[in-house]
């Protein structure tokens, strides 16, 4: 979990640096392409473990976890700081619990209810401290990151309820492979190759994306999948407990503006996340974690 915290906590500053060279869509597609190529050696073995509807759920999981959230968060970071983007990404545990309760009738305990309410209050406070790009008092680009956490939460619940019989390495590999052909085509026709590869800044950005693709996507998703399957999606998503510390350190190191209201709101959000995770029901043997009847 500490490794994931460091990797994903550092990903927002790497995205920020990559945005100096590449467009948001190019960053998203390159991460998928790099991770897909790295994991491709495992495809022959992984594909033998997948049957029938597994392919459908893998496609849904890939779209909800890898594609849609990345598009939203990377696009948002063009207009908001990496610190803001990273802190709002910490809402994933709250969204994961909310999806489980609303869509899958997952039991919820009083501490978790309190955690959800506190987390939502902290989020409103945090977004209220953002002065730019407002519509009806809400920062539009920060809202995109919040929406990204909802997609991510949907994907985590799909993983636990419909793909839990597959090894996390299989899920991570095939999720990237399913998106790989589309990512390559969109990258090429979208002008991704129209870069000055004689420019050292382009190669530096490519190095950042290499780290994001290999460590953040390929390795990170595999480790995260193991947490989801062994501890449940809500507990796994609490990898965000320590992420704000890493994100804050990178933000300050890069001279981003971090205000006292933002820090206070971050503390409130983390209290909500902590309550959500520590009030969880047992993952093993709990009827809430079985597949709903509609899946049969």
Short mmCIF file of C-alpha atoms in Angstrom, two decimals:
data_model
loop_
_atom_site.label_atom_id
_atom_site.label_comp_id
_atom_site.label_asym_id
_atom_site.label_seq_id
_atom_site.Cartn_x
_atom_site.Cartn_y
_atom_site.Cartn_z
CA UNK A 1 0.00 0.00 0.00
CA UNK A 2 2.90 2.37 0.74
CA UNK A 3 4.32 1.70 -2.73
CA UNK A 4 0.98 2.52 -4.33
CA UNK A 5 0.75 5.67 -2.24
CA UNK A 6 4.13 6.89 -3.47
CA UNK A 7 3.47 5.92 -7.09
CA UNK A 8 -0.02 7.37 -7.40
CA UNK A 9 0.73 10.33 -5.14
CA UNK A 10 3.55 11.30 -7.49
CA UNK A 11 1.54 10.72 -10.66
CA UNK A 12 -0.18 14.12 -10.57
CA UNK A 13 3.06 16.09 -10.70
CA UNK A 14 4.31 13.84 -13.55
CA UNK A 15 1.09 14.52 -15.45
CA UNK A 16 1.57 18.25 -14.87
CA UNK A 17 5.10 18.12 -16.30
CA UNK A 18 3.94 16.05 -19.28
CA UNK A 19 1.24 18.61 -20.08
CA UNK A 20 3.95 21.12 -21.01
CA UNK A 21 4.55 19.00 -24.13
CA UNK A 22 1.57 16.71 -24.78
CA UNK A 23 -2.15 17.35 -25.00
CA UNK A 24 -4.34 15.68 -22.33
CA UNK A 25 -5.67 13.07 -24.76
CA UNK A 26 -2.14 12.15 -25.82
CA UNK A 27 -1.09 11.59 -22.21
CA UNK A 28 -4.05 9.31 -21.51
CA UNK A 29 -3.52 7.29 -24.69
CA UNK A 30 0.25 7.00 -24.25
CA UNK A 31 -0.13 5.66 -20.73
CA UNK A 32 -2.45 2.95 -22.01
CA UNK A 33 -0.16 2.16 -24.96
CA UNK A 34 2.97 1.92 -22.81
CA UNK A 35 1.29 -0.23 -20.15
CA UNK A 36 -0.32 -2.44 -22.81
CA UNK A 37 3.02 -3.08 -24.51
CA UNK A 38 4.73 -3.84 -21.20
CA UNK A 39 2.00 -6.32 -20.23
CA UNK A 40 1.60 -7.90 -23.67
CA UNK A 41 3.95 -10.80 -22.88
CA UNK A 42 1.36 -12.13 -20.41
CA UNK A 43 -1.57 -12.10 -22.85
CA UNK A 44 -1.36 -15.75 -24.07
CA UNK A 45 -1.49 -17.08 -20.53
CA UNK A 46 -3.98 -14.53 -19.24
CA UNK A 47 -6.49 -15.03 -22.06
CA UNK A 48 -6.84 -18.76 -21.26
CA UNK A 49 -8.34 -17.87 -17.87
CA UNK A 50 -11.11 -15.69 -19.30
CA UNK A 51 -14.44 -17.06 -20.46
CA UNK A 52 -17.78 -15.79 -21.75
CA UNK A 53 -19.05 -12.67 -20.03
CA UNK A 54 -15.64 -12.04 -18.46
CA UNK A 55 -14.63 -10.21 -21.64
CA UNK A 56 -17.62 -7.89 -21.37
CA UNK A 57 -16.89 -7.06 -17.75
CA UNK A 58 -13.20 -6.57 -18.55
CA UNK A 59 -14.17 -4.06 -21.21
CA UNK A 60 -16.46 -2.23 -18.80
CA UNK A 61 -13.79 -2.26 -16.09
CA UNK A 62 -11.14 -0.95 -18.50
CA UNK A 63 -13.36 1.90 -19.65
CA UNK A 64 -14.47 2.89 -16.15
CA UNK A 65 -11.07 2.58 -14.48
CA UNK A 66 -8.45 3.36 -17.12
CA UNK A 67 -10.06 5.48 -19.82
CA UNK A 68 -12.83 7.76 -18.57
CA UNK A 69 -11.28 8.83 -15.23
CA UNK A 70 -7.94 9.54 -16.89
CA UNK A 71 -9.51 11.72 -19.58
CA UNK A 72 -11.39 13.74 -16.99
CA UNK A 73 -8.52 14.15 -14.52
CA UNK A 74 -5.82 14.95 -17.07
CA UNK A 75 -8.07 17.48 -18.80
CA UNK A 76 -8.92 19.08 -15.46
CA UNK A 77 -5.26 19.43 -14.58
CA UNK A 78 -4.74 21.80 -17.48
CA UNK A 79 -6.73 24.32 -15.43
CA UNK A 80 -6.15 23.31 -11.79
CA UNK A 81 -3.00 22.53 -9.78
CA UNK A 82 -1.76 18.98 -9.33
CA UNK A 83 -2.34 19.38 -5.56
CA UNK A 84 -6.03 20.17 -6.11
CA UNK A 85 -6.43 17.34 -8.60
CA UNK A 86 -4.75 14.86 -6.30
CA UNK A 87 -6.72 15.77 -3.20
CA UNK A 88 -10.05 15.50 -5.02
CA UNK A 89 -8.95 12.10 -6.32
CA UNK A 90 -8.86 11.03 -2.66
CA UNK A 91 -12.67 10.95 -2.78
CA UNK A 92 -12.50 7.52 -4.44
CA UNK A 93 -13.20 5.56 -1.19
CA UNK A 94 -16.30 7.64 -0.51
CA UNK A 95 -17.56 7.15 -4.05
CA UNK A 96 -16.76 3.42 -3.90
CA UNK A 97 -18.88 2.99 -0.78
CA UNK A 98 -21.67 5.13 -2.23
CA UNK A 99 -21.80 3.03 -5.41
CA UNK A 100 -21.82 -0.18 -3.37
CA UNK A 101 -24.71 1.02 -1.24
CA UNK A 102 -26.83 2.50 -4.04
CA UNK A 103 -26.30 -0.07 -6.79
CA UNK A 104 -25.51 -3.26 -4.88
CA UNK A 105 -27.33 -2.75 -1.57
CA UNK A 106 -24.11 -3.12 0.36
CA UNK A 107 -24.68 -2.87 4.14
CA UNK A 108 -23.44 0.37 5.64
CA UNK A 109 -22.52 1.09 9.24
CA UNK A 110 -22.95 4.28 11.19
CA UNK A 111 -19.23 5.24 11.03
CA UNK A 112 -19.39 4.88 7.26
CA UNK A 113 -22.47 7.11 7.06
CA UNK A 114 -20.65 9.69 9.15
CA UNK A 115 -17.59 9.32 6.92
CA UNK A 116 -19.63 9.95 3.78
CA UNK A 117 -21.25 13.06 5.22
CA UNK A 118 -17.98 14.46 6.57
CA UNK A 119 -16.20 13.72 3.30
CA UNK A 120 -18.87 15.48 1.27
CA UNK A 121 -18.76 18.51 3.55
CA UNK A 122 -14.97 18.61 3.20
CA UNK A 123 -15.28 18.36 -0.57
CA UNK A 124 -17.73 21.25 -0.71
CA UNK A 125 -15.41 23.29 1.52
CA UNK A 126 -12.38 22.41 -0.62
CA UNK A 127 -14.07 23.27 -3.91
CA UNK A 128 -15.44 26.46 -2.38
CA UNK A 129 -11.86 27.55 -1.72
CA UNK A 130 -11.10 27.45 -5.46
CA UNK A 131 -11.61 30.86 -6.99
CA UNK A 132 -11.26 30.22 -10.73
CA UNK A 133 -13.42 28.67 -13.46
CA UNK A 134 -16.63 28.86 -11.46
CA UNK A 135 -20.18 28.24 -12.61
CA UNK A 136 -22.97 28.70 -10.05
CA UNK A 137 -20.27 28.75 -7.34
CA UNK A 138 -18.67 25.45 -8.42
CA UNK A 139 -15.26 25.02 -10.02
CA UNK A 140 -16.03 23.22 -13.29
CA UNK A 141 -12.65 21.52 -13.70
CA UNK A 142 -12.52 20.36 -10.09
CA UNK A 143 -15.97 18.86 -10.73
CA UNK A 144 -14.47 16.83 -13.57
CA UNK A 145 -12.06 15.19 -11.13
CA UNK A 146 -14.92 14.41 -8.74
CA UNK A 147 -16.77 12.79 -11.65
CA UNK A 148 -13.62 10.79 -12.42
CA UNK A 149 -13.66 9.31 -8.90
CA UNK A 150 -17.25 8.19 -9.49
CA UNK A 151 -16.25 6.33 -12.66
CA UNK A 152 -13.31 4.80 -10.80
CA UNK A 153 -15.61 3.67 -8.00
CA UNK A 154 -17.95 2.03 -10.50
CA UNK A 155 -14.99 0.18 -12.00
CA UNK A 156 -13.78 -1.06 -8.61
CA UNK A 157 -17.20 -2.48 -7.81
CA UNK A 158 -17.28 -4.23 -11.21
CA UNK A 159 -13.88 -5.73 -10.44
CA UNK A 160 -14.90 -7.08 -7.07
CA UNK A 161 -18.33 -8.37 -8.04
CA UNK A 162 -17.78 -9.79 -11.51
CA UNK A 163 -14.04 -10.37 -11.94
CA UNK A 164 -12.95 -11.51 -8.48
CA UNK A 165 -12.29 -15.05 -9.76
CA UNK A 166 -9.50 -13.76 -12.01
CA UNK A 167 -5.95 -13.03 -10.88
CA UNK A 168 -5.26 -9.27 -10.64
CA UNK A 169 -2.44 -9.63 -13.17
CA UNK A 170 -4.89 -11.13 -15.66
CA UNK A 171 -7.35 -8.28 -15.14
CA UNK A 172 -4.68 -5.59 -15.43
CA UNK A 173 -3.17 -7.14 -18.55
CA UNK A 174 -6.36 -7.76 -20.49
CA UNK A 175 -7.92 -4.42 -19.48
CA UNK A 176 -4.99 -2.62 -21.10
CA UNK A 177 -4.87 -4.95 -24.11
CA UNK A 178 -8.56 -4.38 -24.87
CA UNK A 179 -7.91 -0.64 -25.02
CA UNK A 180 -4.53 -0.86 -26.77
CA UNK A 181 -5.68 -0.98 -30.45
CA UNK A 182 -8.11 1.89 -29.94
CA UNK A 183 -5.48 3.91 -28.07
CA UNK A 184 -2.91 3.44 -30.85
CA UNK A 185 -5.34 4.47 -33.60
CA UNK A 186 -6.60 7.52 -31.67
CA UNK A 187 -3.07 8.58 -30.78
CA UNK A 188 -1.90 8.47 -34.40
CA UNK A 189 -4.92 10.13 -36.02
CA UNK A 190 -5.08 12.63 -33.16
CA UNK A 191 -1.66 14.05 -33.98
CA UNK A 192 0.30 12.34 -31.24
CA UNK A 193 3.27 11.73 -33.53
CA UNK A 194 3.45 15.38 -34.58
CA UNK A 195 6.09 16.23 -32.01
CA UNK A 196 9.60 17.57 -32.44
CA UNK A 197 11.53 14.53 -31.26
CA UNK A 198 14.76 16.50 -31.51
CA UNK A 199 13.56 18.57 -28.56
CA UNK A 200 14.93 17.37 -25.22
CA UNK A 201 11.68 18.47 -23.49
CA UNK A 202 9.72 15.97 -25.56
CA UNK A 203 11.98 13.13 -24.44
CA UNK A 204 11.77 14.29 -20.84
CA UNK A 205 7.97 14.22 -21.04
CA UNK A 206 8.15 10.76 -22.59
CA UNK A 207 10.21 9.59 -19.62
CA UNK A 208 7.53 10.89 -17.27
CA UNK A 209 4.90 9.02 -19.27
CA UNK A 210 7.02 5.88 -19.27
CA UNK A 211 7.04 5.94 -15.47
CA UNK A 212 3.28 6.62 -15.41
CA UNK A 213 2.56 3.80 -17.86
CA UNK A 214 4.83 1.13 -16.41
CA UNK A 215 4.68 1.85 -12.69
CA UNK A 216 1.38 3.74 -12.39
CA UNK A 217 -0.73 1.71 -14.82
CA UNK A 218 0.80 -1.75 -15.29
CA UNK A 219 2.27 -2.39 -11.84
CA UNK A 220 -0.08 -0.11 -9.91
CA UNK A 221 -3.29 -1.61 -11.26
CA UNK A 222 -2.05 -5.15 -10.54
CA UNK A 223 -1.20 -4.33 -6.93
CA UNK A 224 -4.45 -2.41 -6.53
CA UNK A 225 -6.41 -5.34 -7.92
CA UNK A 226 -4.89 -7.59 -5.27
CA UNK A 227 -6.04 -5.21 -2.55
CA UNK A 228 -9.55 -5.09 -4.01
CA UNK A 229 -9.87 -8.87 -4.20
CA UNK A 230 -8.38 -9.65 -0.79
CA UNK A 231 -9.61 -6.68 1.25
CA UNK A 232 -12.59 -5.32 -0.72
CA UNK A 233 -12.97 -2.22 -2.90
CA UNK A 234 -13.56 0.26 -0.07
CA UNK A 235 -10.45 -0.79 1.86
CA UNK A 236 -8.35 -0.89 -1.30
CA UNK A 237 -9.39 2.62 -2.23
CA UNK A 238 -8.12 3.85 1.16
CA UNK A 239 -4.65 3.78 -0.35
CA UNK A 240 -5.50 7.48 -0.63
CA UNK A 241 -4.95 7.91 3.14
CA UNK A 242 -1.32 8.92 2.73
CA UNK A 243 -1.52 10.25 -0.82
CA UNK A 244 -2.32 13.83 0.28
CA UNK A 245 1.02 14.01 2.08
CA UNK A 246 2.90 13.00 -1.08
CA UNK A 247 0.74 15.28 -3.22
CA UNK A 248 1.23 18.23 -0.85
CA UNK A 249 5.00 17.75 -0.82
CA UNK A 250 5.16 17.74 -4.61
CA UNK A 251 2.84 20.74 -4.84
CA UNK A 252 4.97 22.79 -2.48
CA UNK A 253 8.16 21.67 -4.22
CA UNK A 254 6.73 22.89 -7.52
CA UNK A 255 5.71 26.25 -6.01
CA UNK A 256 1.98 25.64 -6.32
CA UNK A 257 -0.38 27.80 -4.29
CA UNK A 258 -1.66 25.89 -1.27
CA UNK A 259 -3.97 27.87 1.02
CA UNK A 260 -4.93 27.24 4.63
CA UNK A 261 -8.62 26.63 3.73
CA UNK A 262 -7.50 23.95 1.24
CA UNK A 263 -5.35 22.24 3.88
CA UNK A 264 -8.19 22.33 6.43
CA UNK A 265 -10.64 20.95 3.88
CA UNK A 266 -8.15 18.19 3.03
CA UNK A 267 -8.02 17.17 6.70
CA UNK A 268 -11.83 17.02 6.80
CA UNK A 269 -11.91 14.87 3.64
CA UNK A 270 -9.30 12.48 5.06
CA UNK A 271 -11.29 12.11 8.29
CA UNK A 272 -14.28 11.10 6.17
CA UNK A 273 -12.17 8.65 4.17
CA UNK A 274 -10.76 7.15 7.37
CA UNK A 275 -14.22 6.62 8.86
CA UNK A 276 -15.42 5.09 5.61
CA UNK A 277 -12.61 2.53 5.53
CA UNK A 278 -12.47 1.68 9.23
CA UNK A 279 -16.21 1.20 9.48
CA UNK A 280 -16.24 -1.35 6.67
CA UNK A 281 -17.94 -4.69 6.86
CA UNK A 282 -15.91 -7.84 6.53
CA UNK A 283 -14.99 -8.58 2.95
CA UNK A 284 -14.94 -12.37 3.22
CA UNK A 285 -18.18 -14.17 3.79
CA UNK A 286 -20.31 -11.06 3.69
CA UNK A 287 -23.40 -11.30 1.55
CA UNK A 288 -22.89 -7.75 0.38
CA UNK A 289 -19.81 -8.85 -1.43
CA UNK A 290 -21.48 -11.63 -3.37
CA UNK A 291 -22.61 -11.01 -6.90
CA UNK A 292 -26.12 -9.63 -7.12
CA UNK A 293 -28.73 -11.97 -8.54
CA UNK A 294 -29.03 -9.88 -11.67
CA UNK A 295 -25.52 -10.99 -12.61
CA UNK A 296 -26.57 -14.65 -12.89
#
